[in-house]
Amino acid sequence: MSSDPQDVVYCTYHPNIPTTLRCARCGKPICSRDAQLTEVGYRCPDCVKQQQAIFYTGTWYDYVIAAIVSLPLAFGAALLLTSINLIWFFIIFLAPLAGGFIAEAVRWAVRRRRSRYLWLVVCGAIVLGALPTLVRPLGLLTVGAGGALLGLLFPLLYLALAVGAAYARLRF
Ligand SMILES: [Zn+2]
Ligand SMILES: [Zn+2]
């Protein structure tokens, strides 16, 4: 039946792989390596890319806006939350709030346009913002490891919680 070579369809992306799969949107023959299963059937990489382009409404300058908005907030939040030693315990509650606040501020600043790597810019800013709070305890390493580790604990805890909260709000 399928001995007729004219009946054999080859993958658009891999001209030497015969296939029976087709993109459910554009009908282009694709092999199992390219096919991406969506809720509306198999899609070719081009159609998936096109869909994502519609989904991501952000522009390149949204990344610049995100950096400008999140950096000062990140520096401020890290300094504030790690300098108040008396309430270090509250870092567990305040750090996710700070991360969430920075993420929301950025979302507001870019008018809620979606960008694929917005979370990366904001999380990067939070890490940069926390660096000054890590430098001092790291300097203590030369004096004694115990004090330095304790000094690092809260900035690192803050960092992990704030980054986690920001990521949870911005990843799409
Ligand atoms: Zn397609
Ligand atoms: Zn293929």
JSON list of C-alpha atoms and ligand atoms in Angstrom, two decimals:
[
{"chain": "A", "resi": 1, "resn": "MET", "atom": "CA", "xyz": [0.00, 0.00, 0.00]},
{"chain": "A", "resi": 2, "resn": "SER", "atom": "CA", "xyz": [2.57, 2.53, 1.10]},
{"chain": "A", "resi": 3, "resn": "SER", "atom": "CA", "xyz": [5.14, 1.21, -1.34]},
{"chain": "A", "resi": 4, "resn": "ASP", "atom": "CA", "xyz": [4.48, 4.13, -3.65]},
{"chain": "A", "resi": 5, "resn": "PRO", "atom": "CA", "xyz": [7.20, 6.64, -2.75]},
{"chain": "A", "resi": 6, "resn": "GLN", "atom": "CA", "xyz": [4.89, 9.47, -3.82]},
{"chain": "A", "resi": 7, "resn": "ASP", "atom": "CA", "xyz": [2.66, 8.75, -0.83]},
{"chain": "A", "resi": 8, "resn": "VAL", "atom": "CA", "xyz": [5.43, 9.16, 1.67]},
{"chain": "A", "resi": 9, "resn": "VAL", "atom": "CA", "xyz": [5.36, 12.52, 3.39]},
{"chain": "A", "resi": 10, "resn": "TYR", "atom": "CA", "xyz": [8.53, 13.89, 4.91]},
{"chain": "A", "resi": 11, "resn": "CYS", "atom": "CA", "xyz": [8.94, 16.19, 7.86]},
{"chain": "A", "resi": 12, "resn": "THR", "atom": "CA", "xyz": [9.24, 19.87, 6.94]},
{"chain": "A", "resi": 13, "resn": "TYR", "atom": "CA", "xyz": [12.13, 20.31, 9.32]},
{"chain": "A", "resi": 14, "resn": "HIS", "atom": "CA", "xyz": [13.81, 16.95, 8.71]},
{"chain": "A", "resi": 15, "resn": "PRO", "atom": "CA", "xyz": [13.55, 16.19, 4.97]},
{"chain": "A", "resi": 16, "resn": "ASN", "atom": "CA", "xyz": [14.76, 12.60, 5.42]},
{"chain": "A", "resi": 17, "resn": "ILE", "atom": "CA", "xyz": [12.31, 11.56, 8.14]},
{"chain": "A", "resi": 18, "resn": "PRO", "atom": "CA", "xyz": [9.02, 10.16, 6.80]},
{"chain": "A", "resi": 19, "resn": "THR", "atom": "CA", "xyz": [6.05, 11.07, 8.95]},
{"chain": "A", "resi": 20, "resn": "THR", "atom": "CA", "xyz": [2.27, 10.85, 9.22]},
{"chain": "A", "resi": 21, "resn": "LEU", "atom": "CA", "xyz": [1.94, 13.68, 11.74]},
{"chain": "A", "resi": 22, "resn": "ARG", "atom": "CA", "xyz": [0.70, 17.06, 10.68]},
{"chain": "A", "resi": 23, "resn": "CYS", "atom": "CA", "xyz": [0.43, 20.39, 12.45]},
{"chain": "A", "resi": 24, "resn": "ALA", "atom": "CA", "xyz": [-3.19, 20.83, 13.53]},
{"chain": "A", "resi": 25, "resn": "ARG", "atom": "CA", "xyz": [-3.05, 24.52, 12.67]},
{"chain": "A", "resi": 26, "resn": "CYS", "atom": "CA", "xyz": [-1.19, 24.92, 9.38]},
{"chain": "A", "resi": 27, "resn": "GLY", "atom": "CA", "xyz": [-1.27, 21.31, 8.16]},
{"chain": "A", "resi": 28, "resn": "LYS", "atom": "CA", "xyz": [2.46, 21.16, 7.60]},
{"chain": "A", "resi": 29, "resn": "PRO", "atom": "CA", "xyz": [3.96, 17.64, 7.95]},
{"chain": "A", "resi": 30, "resn": "ILE", "atom": "CA", "xyz": [6.08, 17.34, 11.09]},
{"chain": "A", "resi": 31, "resn": "CYS", "atom": "CA", "xyz": [7.85, 14.46, 12.79]},
{"chain": "A", "resi": 32, "resn": "SER", "atom": "CA", "xyz": [7.50, 13.47, 16.43]},
{"chain": "A", "resi": 33, "resn": "ARG", "atom": "CA", "xyz": [10.66, 15.41, 17.26]},
{"chain": "A", "resi": 34, "resn": "ASP", "atom": "CA", "xyz": [9.10, 18.75, 16.25]},
{"chain": "A", "resi": 35, "resn": "ALA", "atom": "CA", "xyz": [5.48, 18.12, 17.17]},
{"chain": "A", "resi": 36, "resn": "GLN", "atom": "CA", "xyz": [4.41, 19.89, 20.34]},
{"chain": "A", "resi": 37, "resn": "LEU", "atom": "CA", "xyz": [1.22, 18.62, 21.88]},
{"chain": "A", "resi": 38, "resn": "THR", "atom": "CA", "xyz": [-1.10, 21.46, 22.89]},
{"chain": "A", "resi": 39, "resn": "GLU", "atom": "CA", "xyz": [-4.67, 21.28, 24.15]},
{"chain": "A", "resi": 40, "resn": "VAL", "atom": "CA", "xyz": [-5.83, 21.70, 20.55]},
{"chain": "A", "resi": 41, "resn": "GLY", "atom": "CA", "xyz": [-3.64, 18.99, 19.02]},
{"chain": "A", "resi": 42, "resn": "TYR", "atom": "CA", "xyz": [-0.13, 18.82, 17.59]},
{"chain": "A", "resi": 43, "resn": "ARG", "atom": "CA", "xyz": [1.49, 22.06, 16.57]},
{"chain": "A", "resi": 44, "resn": "CYS", "atom": "CA", "xyz": [4.60, 22.72, 14.51]},
{"chain": "A", "resi": 45, "resn": "PRO", "atom": "CA", "xyz": [7.39, 24.83, 16.07]},
{"chain": "A", "resi": 46, "resn": "ASP", "atom": "CA", "xyz": [6.51, 27.80, 13.85]},
{"chain": "A", "resi": 47, "resn": "CYS", "atom": "CA", "xyz": [2.90, 27.87, 15.00]},
{"chain": "A", "resi": 48, "resn": "VAL", "atom": "CA", "xyz": [3.96, 27.51, 18.64]},
{"chain": "A", "resi": 49, "resn": "LYS", "atom": "CA", "xyz": [6.39, 30.41, 18.22]},
{"chain": "A", "resi": 50, "resn": "GLN", "atom": "CA", "xyz": [3.69, 32.52, 16.62]},
{"chain": "A", "resi": 51, "resn": "GLN", "atom": "CA", "xyz": [1.34, 31.81, 19.51]},
{"chain": "A", "resi": 52, "resn": "GLN", "atom": "CA", "xyz": [3.98, 32.79, 22.03]},
{"chain": "A", "resi": 53, "resn": "ALA", "atom": "CA", "xyz": [4.65, 36.01, 20.14]},
{"chain": "A", "resi": 54, "resn": "ILE", "atom": "CA", "xyz": [1.00, 36.92, 20.66]},
{"chain": "A", "resi": 55, "resn": "PHE", "atom": "CA", "xyz": [1.13, 35.86, 24.31]},
{"chain": "A", "resi": 56, "resn": "TYR", "atom": "CA", "xyz": [4.26, 37.88, 25.11]},
{"chain": "A", "resi": 57, "resn": "THR", "atom": "CA", "xyz": [3.17, 41.46, 24.69]},
{"chain": "A", "resi": 58, "resn": "GLY", "atom": "CA", "xyz": [6.25, 43.06, 26.23]},
{"chain": "A", "resi": 59, "resn": "THR", "atom": "CA", "xyz": [8.88, 45.03, 24.36]},
{"chain": "A", "resi": 60, "resn": "TRP", "atom": "CA", "xyz": [12.65, 45.25, 24.81]},
{"chain": "A", "resi": 61, "resn": "TYR", "atom": "CA", "xyz": [12.39, 48.42, 26.87]},
{"chain": "A", "resi": 62, "resn": "ASP", "atom": "CA", "xyz": [10.20, 46.63, 29.40]},
{"chain": "A", "resi": 63, "resn": "TYR", "atom": "CA", "xyz": [13.42, 44.94, 30.52]},
{"chain": "A", "resi": 64, "resn": "VAL", "atom": "CA", "xyz": [15.05, 48.35, 30.98]},
{"chain": "A", "resi": 65, "resn": "ILE", "atom": "CA", "xyz": [12.02, 49.63, 32.91]},
{"chain": "A", "resi": 66, "resn": "ALA", "atom": "CA", "xyz": [12.05, 46.45, 35.01]},
{"chain": "A", "resi": 67, "resn": "ALA", "atom": "CA", "xyz": [15.71, 46.93, 35.90]},
{"chain": "A", "resi": 68, "resn": "ILE", "atom": "CA", "xyz": [15.26, 50.64, 36.72]},
{"chain": "A", "resi": 69, "resn": "VAL", "atom": "CA", "xyz": [12.25, 49.96, 38.93]},
{"chain": "A", "resi": 70, "resn": "SER", "atom": "CA", "xyz": [13.46, 46.82, 40.68]},
{"chain": "A", "resi": 71, "resn": "LEU", "atom": "CA", "xyz": [17.10, 47.69, 41.42]},
{"chain": "A", "resi": 72, "resn": "PRO", "atom": "CA", "xyz": [16.54, 50.55, 43.92]},
{"chain": "A", "resi": 73, "resn": "LEU", "atom": "CA", "xyz": [13.67, 48.63, 45.52]},
{"chain": "A", "resi": 74, "resn": "ALA", "atom": "CA", "xyz": [15.84, 45.51, 45.77]},
{"chain": "A", "resi": 75, "resn": "PHE", "atom": "CA", "xyz": [18.76, 47.41, 47.37]},
{"chain": "A", "resi": 76, "resn": "GLY", "atom": "CA", "xyz": [16.40, 49.12, 49.79]},
{"chain": "A", "resi": 77, "resn": "ALA", "atom": "CA", "xyz": [14.54, 45.97, 50.76]},
{"chain": "A", "resi": 78, "resn": "ALA", "atom": "CA", "xyz": [17.73, 43.97, 51.31]},
{"chain": "A", "resi": 79, "resn": "LEU", "atom": "CA", "xyz": [19.34, 46.68, 53.44]},
{"chain": "A", "resi": 80, "resn": "LEU", "atom": "CA", "xyz": [16.21, 47.31, 55.47]},
{"chain": "A", "resi": 81, "resn": "LEU", "atom": "CA", "xyz": [15.34, 43.69, 56.13]},
{"chain": "A", "resi": 82, "resn": "THR", "atom": "CA", "xyz": [18.83, 42.48, 56.99]},
{"chain": "A", "resi": 83, "resn": "SER", "atom": "CA", "xyz": [19.90, 45.47, 59.08]},
{"chain": "A", "resi": 84, "resn": "ILE", "atom": "CA", "xyz": [17.13, 45.16, 61.64]},
{"chain": "A", "resi": 85, "resn": "ASN", "atom": "CA", "xyz": [18.66, 42.31, 63.59]},
{"chain": "A", "resi": 86, "resn": "LEU", "atom": "CA", "xyz": [15.98, 42.39, 66.27]},
{"chain": "A", "resi": 87, "resn": "ILE", "atom": "CA", "xyz": [13.29, 41.25, 63.92]},
{"chain": "A", "resi": 88, "resn": "TRP", "atom": "CA", "xyz": [15.36, 38.79, 61.92]},
{"chain": "A", "resi": 89, "resn": "PHE", "atom": "CA", "xyz": [12.70, 36.19, 62.54]},
{"chain": "A", "resi": 90, "resn": "PHE", "atom": "CA", "xyz": [10.27, 38.26, 60.52]},
{"chain": "A", "resi": 91, "resn": "ILE", "atom": "CA", "xyz": [12.44, 37.89, 57.45]},
{"chain": "A", "resi": 92, "resn": "ILE", "atom": "CA", "xyz": [10.50, 34.71, 56.85]},
{"chain": "A", "resi": 93, "resn": "PHE", "atom": "CA", "xyz": [7.35, 36.81, 56.43]},
{"chain": "A", "resi": 94, "resn": "LEU", "atom": "CA", "xyz": [8.79, 40.05, 55.13]},
{"chain": "A", "resi": 95, "resn": "ALA", "atom": "CA", "xyz": [11.14, 38.70, 52.47]},
{"chain": "A", "resi": 96, "resn": "PRO", "atom": "CA", "xyz": [8.38, 37.09, 50.35]},
{"chain": "A", "resi": 97, "resn": "LEU", "atom": "CA", "xyz": [6.37, 40.29, 50.79]},
{"chain": "A", "resi": 98, "resn": "ALA", "atom": "CA", "xyz": [9.33, 42.35, 49.58]},
{"chain": "A", "resi": 99, "resn": "GLY", "atom": "CA", "xyz": [9.89, 40.05, 46.59]},
{"chain": "A", "resi": 100, "resn": "GLY", "atom": "CA", "xyz": [6.20, 40.15, 45.75]},
{"chain": "A", "resi": 101, "resn": "PHE", "atom": "CA", "xyz": [6.09, 43.91, 46.12]},
{"chain": "A", "resi": 102, "resn": "ILE", "atom": "CA", "xyz": [9.06, 44.41, 43.79]},
{"chain": "A", "resi": 103, "resn": "ALA", "atom": "CA", "xyz": [7.48, 42.05, 41.24]},
{"chain": "A", "resi": 104, "resn": "GLU", "atom": "CA", "xyz": [4.15, 43.91, 41.41]},
{"chain": "A", "resi": 105, "resn": "ALA", "atom": "CA", "xyz": [5.87, 47.29, 41.12]},
{"chain": "A", "resi": 106, "resn": "VAL", "atom": "CA", "xyz": [7.57, 46.08, 37.94]},
{"chain": "A", "resi": 107, "resn": "ARG", "atom": "CA", "xyz": [4.34, 44.63, 36.58]},
{"chain": "A", "resi": 108, "resn": "TRP", "atom": "CA", "xyz": [2.68, 47.97, 37.19]},
{"chain": "A", "resi": 109, "resn": "ALA", "atom": "CA", "xyz": [5.56, 49.91, 35.61]},
{"chain": "A", "resi": 110, "resn": "VAL", "atom": "CA", "xyz": [5.43, 47.84, 32.40]},
{"chain": "A", "resi": 111, "resn": "ARG", "atom": "CA", "xyz": [1.63, 48.12, 32.39]},
{"chain": "A", "resi": 112, "resn": "ARG", "atom": "CA", "xyz": [1.29, 44.36, 32.87]},
{"chain": "A", "resi": 113, "resn": "ARG", "atom": "CA", "xyz": [2.79, 43.57, 29.48]},
{"chain": "A", "resi": 114, "resn": "ARG", "atom": "CA", "xyz": [4.13, 40.03, 29.53]},
{"chain": "A", "resi": 115, "resn": "SER", "atom": "CA", "xyz": [7.78, 39.36, 28.76]},
{"chain": "A", "resi": 116, "resn": "ARG", "atom": "CA", "xyz": [9.41, 35.98, 28.78]},
{"chain": "A", "resi": 117, "resn": "TYR", "atom": "CA", "xyz": [12.45, 36.99, 30.82]},
{"chain": "A", "resi": 118, "resn": "LEU", "atom": "CA", "xyz": [10.95, 39.66, 33.05]},
{"chain": "A", "resi": 119, "resn": "TRP", "atom": "CA", "xyz": [11.30, 37.34, 36.04]},
{"chain": "A", "resi": 120, "resn": "LEU", "atom": "CA", "xyz": [15.00, 36.96, 35.26]},
{"chain": "A", "resi": 121, "resn": "VAL", "atom": "CA", "xyz": [15.59, 40.73, 35.31]},
{"chain": "A", "resi": 122, "resn": "VAL", "atom": "CA", "xyz": [13.70, 41.17, 38.58]},
{"chain": "A", "resi": 123, "resn": "CYS", "atom": "CA", "xyz": [15.29, 38.16, 40.30]},
{"chain": "A", "resi": 124, "resn": "GLY", "atom": "CA", "xyz": [18.69, 39.38, 39.07]},
{"chain": "A", "resi": 125, "resn": "ALA", "atom": "CA", "xyz": [17.98, 42.79, 40.59]},
{"chain": "A", "resi": 126, "resn": "ILE", "atom": "CA", "xyz": [17.03, 41.19, 43.91]},
{"chain": "A", "resi": 127, "resn": "VAL", "atom": "CA", "xyz": [20.30, 39.22, 43.92]},
{"chain": "A", "resi": 128, "resn": "LEU", "atom": "CA", "xyz": [22.30, 42.36, 43.07]},
{"chain": "A", "resi": 129, "resn": "GLY", "atom": "CA", "xyz": [20.41, 44.30, 45.73]},
{"chain": "A", "resi": 130, "resn": "ALA", "atom": "CA", "xyz": [21.33, 41.72, 48.36]},
{"chain": "A", "resi": 131, "resn": "LEU", "atom": "CA", "xyz": [25.04, 41.67, 47.47]},
{"chain": "A", "resi": 132, "resn": "PRO", "atom": "CA", "xyz": [26.00, 44.55, 49.82]},
{"chain": "A", "resi": 133, "resn": "THR", "atom": "CA", "xyz": [24.40, 42.70, 52.71]},
{"chain": "A", "resi": 134, "resn": "LEU", "atom": "CA", "xyz": [26.49, 39.63, 51.86]},
{"chain": "A", "resi": 135, "resn": "VAL", "atom": "CA", "xyz": [29.81, 41.46, 51.59]},
{"chain": "A", "resi": 136, "resn": "ARG", "atom": "CA", "xyz": [30.11, 42.35, 55.28]},
{"chain": "A", "resi": 137, "resn": "PRO", "atom": "CA", "xyz": [29.55, 38.84, 56.67]},
{"chain": "A", "resi": 138, "resn": "LEU", "atom": "CA", "xyz": [31.84, 37.44, 53.97]},
{"chain": "A", "resi": 139, "resn": "GLY", "atom": "CA", "xyz": [34.53, 39.82, 55.22]},
{"chain": "A", "resi": 140, "resn": "LEU", "atom": "CA", "xyz": [34.13, 38.29, 58.66]},
{"chain": "A", "resi": 141, "resn": "LEU", "atom": "CA", "xyz": [35.26, 34.96, 57.26]},
{"chain": "A", "resi": 142, "resn": "THR", "atom": "CA", "xyz": [38.85, 36.02, 57.88]},
{"chain": "A", "resi": 143, "resn": "VAL", "atom": "CA", "xyz": [38.05, 36.51, 61.58]},
{"chain": "A", "resi": 144, "resn": "GLY", "atom": "CA", "xyz": [35.97, 33.45, 62.26]},
{"chain": "A", "resi": 145, "resn": "ALA", "atom": "CA", "xyz": [33.75, 31.19, 60.20]},
{"chain": "A", "resi": 146, "resn": "GLY", "atom": "CA", "xyz": [31.04, 30.97, 62.87]},
{"chain": "A", "resi": 147, "resn": "GLY", "atom": "CA", "xyz": [30.15, 34.66, 62.92]},
{"chain": "A", "resi": 148, "resn": "ALA", "atom": "CA", "xyz": [30.36, 34.89, 59.16]},
{"chain": "A", "resi": 149, "resn": "LEU", "atom": "CA", "xyz": [27.99, 31.99, 58.62]},
{"chain": "A", "resi": 150, "resn": "LEU", "atom": "CA", "xyz": [25.50, 33.43, 61.06]},
{"chain": "A", "resi": 151, "resn": "GLY", "atom": "CA", "xyz": [25.81, 36.81, 59.36]},
{"chain": "A", "resi": 152, "resn": "LEU", "atom": "CA", "xyz": [25.22, 35.21, 55.98]},
{"chain": "A", "resi": 153, "resn": "LEU", "atom": "CA", "xyz": [22.22, 33.23, 57.12]},
{"chain": "A", "resi": 154, "resn": "PHE", "atom": "CA", "xyz": [19.72, 36.09, 57.12]},
{"chain": "A", "resi": 155, "resn": "PRO", "atom": "CA", "xyz": [20.77, 37.78, 53.89]},
{"chain": "A", "resi": 156, "resn": "LEU", "atom": "CA", "xyz": [20.70, 34.38, 52.17]},
{"chain": "A", "resi": 157, "resn": "LEU", "atom": "CA", "xyz": [17.35, 33.53, 53.68]},
{"chain": "A", "resi": 158, "resn": "TYR", "atom": "CA", "xyz": [16.03, 36.89, 52.56]},
{"chain": "A", "resi": 159, "resn": "LEU", "atom": "CA", "xyz": [17.47, 36.29, 49.08]},
{"chain": "A", "resi": 160, "resn": "ALA", "atom": "CA", "xyz": [15.94, 32.85, 48.63]},
{"chain": "A", "resi": 161, "resn": "LEU", "atom": "CA", "xyz": [12.49, 33.90, 49.84]},
{"chain": "A", "resi": 162, "resn": "ALA", "atom": "CA", "xyz": [12.38, 37.21, 47.95]},
{"chain": "A", "resi": 163, "resn": "VAL", "atom": "CA", "xyz": [13.60, 35.65, 44.69]},
{"chain": "A", "resi": 164, "resn": "GLY", "atom": "CA", "xyz": [11.12, 32.80, 45.07]},
{"chain": "A", "resi": 165, "resn": "ALA", "atom": "CA", "xyz": [8.21, 35.18, 45.59]},
{"chain": "A", "resi": 166, "resn": "ALA", "atom": "CA", "xyz": [9.18, 37.41, 42.67]},
{"chain": "A", "resi": 167, "resn": "TYR", "atom": "CA", "xyz": [9.66, 34.42, 40.38]},
{"chain": "A", "resi": 168, "resn": "ALA", "atom": "CA", "xyz": [6.28, 32.96, 41.34]},
{"chain": "A", "resi": 169, "resn": "ARG", "atom": "CA", "xyz": [4.59, 36.21, 40.34]},
{"chain": "A", "resi": 170, "resn": "LEU", "atom": "CA", "xyz": [6.41, 36.86, 37.10]},
{"chain": "A", "resi": 171, "resn": "ARG", "atom": "CA", "xyz": [6.97, 33.53, 35.39]},
{"chain": "A", "resi": 172, "resn": "PHE", "atom": "CA", "xyz": [4.49, 32.78, 32.69]},
{"chain": "B", "resi": 1, "resn": "ZN", "atom": "ZN", "xyz": [1.92, 24.81, 12.07]},
{"chain": "B", "resi": 2, "resn": "ZN", "atom": "ZN", "xyz": [11.15, 16.77, 12.06]}
]
